[in-house]
Amino acid sequence: MKRPMDTAEYITFVRRIIRAAGRRAGTDIESLPHLIALRTALDEQIAQAVTSVRTDGYSWADVAQRTGGTRQAAQQRWG
């Protein structure tokens, strides 16, 4: 039986796909808007994830520690 991917493995897999999409876009100018739409979708998902962890009781300091910024910056960006 195949074991399910954990979150870190899954994100690594997604990162490889994004890099591959970027390489393909480098040969097809018409795909640039699709990459921009992908960035927008990722930003939206990050915001939803932050909302979810905040709802689960994590502080802005917790979010900041994992996103490489300050508590104030995290709150301003996703609050």
PDB file of C-alpha atoms in Angstrom:
ATOM      1  CA  MET A   1       0.000   0.000   0.000  1.00  0.00           C
ATOM      2  CA  LYS A   2       1.320   3.432  -0.925  1.00  0.00           C
ATOM      3  CA  ARG A   3       1.707   5.838   1.989  1.00  0.00           C
ATOM      4  CA  PRO A   4       0.215   9.323   1.637  1.00  0.00           C
ATOM      5  CA  MET A   5       2.599  12.243   1.131  1.00  0.00           C
ATOM      6  CA  ASP A   6       3.190  14.465   4.101  1.00  0.00           C
ATOM      7  CA  THR A   7       2.793  18.205   3.663  1.00  0.00           C
ATOM      8  CA  ALA A   8       6.512  18.944   3.255  1.00  0.00           C
ATOM      9  CA  GLU A   9       6.877  16.269   0.554  1.00  0.00           C
ATOM     10  CA  TYR A  10       3.799  17.557  -1.218  1.00  0.00           C
ATOM     11  CA  ILE A  11       5.054  21.150  -1.213  1.00  0.00           C
ATOM     12  CA  THR A  12       8.427  19.957  -2.554  1.00  0.00           C
ATOM     13  CA  PHE A  13       6.544  18.208  -5.368  1.00  0.00           C
ATOM     14  CA  VAL A  14       4.538  21.378  -6.109  1.00  0.00           C
ATOM     15  CA  ARG A  15       7.749  23.452  -6.111  1.00  0.00           C
ATOM     16  CA  ARG A  16       9.187  21.162  -8.825  1.00  0.00           C
ATOM     17  CA  ILE A  17       6.057  21.608 -10.913  1.00  0.00           C
ATOM     18  CA  ILE A  18       6.222  25.406 -10.537  1.00  0.00           C
ATOM     19  CA  ARG A  19       9.866  25.445 -11.647  1.00  0.00           C
ATOM     20  CA  ALA A  20       8.968  23.304 -14.657  1.00  0.00           C
ATOM     21  CA  ALA A  21       6.129  25.692 -15.518  1.00  0.00           C
ATOM     22  CA  GLY A  22       8.566  28.592 -15.324  1.00  0.00           C
ATOM     23  CA  ARG A  23      10.963  26.866 -17.704  1.00  0.00           C
ATOM     24  CA  ARG A  24       8.143  26.232 -20.168  1.00  0.00           C
ATOM     25  CA  ALA A  25       6.997  29.851 -19.889  1.00  0.00           C
ATOM     26  CA  GLY A  26      10.528  30.873 -20.832  1.00  0.00           C
ATOM     27  CA  THR A  27       9.880  29.398 -24.270  1.00  0.00           C
ATOM     28  CA  ASP A  28       6.268  30.560 -24.708  1.00  0.00           C
ATOM     29  CA  ILE A  29       5.418  34.195 -24.026  1.00  0.00           C
ATOM     30  CA  GLU A  30       1.687  33.422 -24.102  1.00  0.00           C
ATOM     31  CA  SER A  31       2.074  31.436 -20.882  1.00  0.00           C
ATOM     32  CA  LEU A  32       3.323  34.407 -18.825  1.00  0.00           C
ATOM     33  CA  PRO A  33      -0.210  35.450 -17.786  1.00  0.00           C
ATOM     34  CA  HIS A  34      -0.792  31.900 -16.560  1.00  0.00           C
ATOM     35  CA  LEU A  35       2.268  32.106 -14.317  1.00  0.00           C
ATOM     36  CA  ILE A  36       1.031  35.406 -12.916  1.00  0.00           C
ATOM     37  CA  ALA A  37      -2.369  33.809 -12.222  1.00  0.00           C
ATOM     38  CA  LEU A  38      -0.548  30.993 -10.437  1.00  0.00           C
ATOM     39  CA  ARG A  39       1.249  33.521  -8.224  1.00  0.00           C
ATOM     40  CA  THR A  40      -2.076  35.166  -7.413  1.00  0.00           C
ATOM     41  CA  ALA A  41      -3.635  31.817  -6.525  1.00  0.00           C
ATOM     42  CA  LEU A  42      -0.654  30.980  -4.289  1.00  0.00           C
ATOM     43  CA  ASP A  43      -0.929  34.326  -2.481  1.00  0.00           C
ATOM     44  CA  GLU A  44      -4.625  33.636  -1.874  1.00  0.00           C
ATOM     45  CA  GLN A  45      -3.874  30.175  -0.485  1.00  0.00           C
ATOM     46  CA  ILE A  46      -1.175  31.537   1.819  1.00  0.00           C
ATOM     47  CA  ALA A  47      -3.661  34.079   3.171  1.00  0.00           C
ATOM     48  CA  GLN A  48      -6.211  31.312   3.764  1.00  0.00           C
ATOM     49  CA  ALA A  49      -3.608  29.147   5.486  1.00  0.00           C
ATOM     50  CA  VAL A  50      -2.630  32.032   7.773  1.00  0.00           C
ATOM     51  CA  THR A  51      -6.293  32.626   8.618  1.00  0.00           C
ATOM     52  CA  SER A  52      -6.680  28.942   9.393  1.00  0.00           C
ATOM     53  CA  VAL A  53      -3.669  28.705  11.705  1.00  0.00           C
ATOM     54  CA  ARG A  54      -4.742  31.906  13.443  1.00  0.00           C
ATOM     55  CA  THR A  55      -8.204  30.367  13.973  1.00  0.00           C
ATOM     56  CA  ASP A  56      -6.464  27.310  15.427  1.00  0.00           C
ATOM     57  CA  GLY A  57      -4.872  29.543  18.064  1.00  0.00           C
ATOM     58  CA  TYR A  58      -1.453  30.403  16.646  1.00  0.00           C
ATOM     59  CA  SER A  59      -0.264  33.936  17.337  1.00  0.00           C
ATOM     60  CA  TRP A  60       1.033  36.534  14.924  1.00  0.00           C
ATOM     61  CA  ALA A  61       4.459  35.878  16.458  1.00  0.00           C
ATOM     62  CA  ASP A  62       4.110  32.188  15.527  1.00  0.00           C
ATOM     63  CA  VAL A  63       3.206  33.131  11.951  1.00  0.00           C
ATOM     64  CA  ALA A  64       6.066  35.635  11.757  1.00  0.00           C
ATOM     65  CA  GLN A  65       8.599  33.104  12.995  1.00  0.00           C
ATOM     66  CA  ARG A  66       7.659  30.675  10.223  1.00  0.00           C
ATOM     67  CA  THR A  67       7.416  33.278   7.471  1.00  0.00           C
ATOM     68  CA  GLY A  68      10.667  35.060   8.216  1.00  0.00           C
ATOM     69  CA  GLY A  69       9.276  38.411   9.223  1.00  0.00           C
ATOM     70  CA  THR A  70       8.131  40.321  12.240  1.00  0.00           C
ATOM     71  CA  ARG A  71       4.859  39.918  14.095  1.00  0.00           C
ATOM     72  CA  GLN A  72       3.805  43.377  12.936  1.00  0.00           C
ATOM     73  CA  ALA A  73       4.677  42.647   9.299  1.00  0.00           C
ATOM     74  CA  ALA A  74       2.734  39.364   9.367  1.00  0.00           C
ATOM     75  CA  GLN A  75      -0.295  41.069  10.883  1.00  0.00           C
ATOM     76  CA  GLN A  76      -0.166  43.887   8.332  1.00  0.00           C
ATOM     77  CA  ARG A  77       0.163  41.504   5.411  1.00  0.00           C
ATOM     78  CA  TRP A  78      -2.397  38.872   6.395  1.00  0.00           C
ATOM     79  CA  GLY A  79      -4.409  40.482   9.190  1.00  0.00           C
TER      80      GLY A  79
END
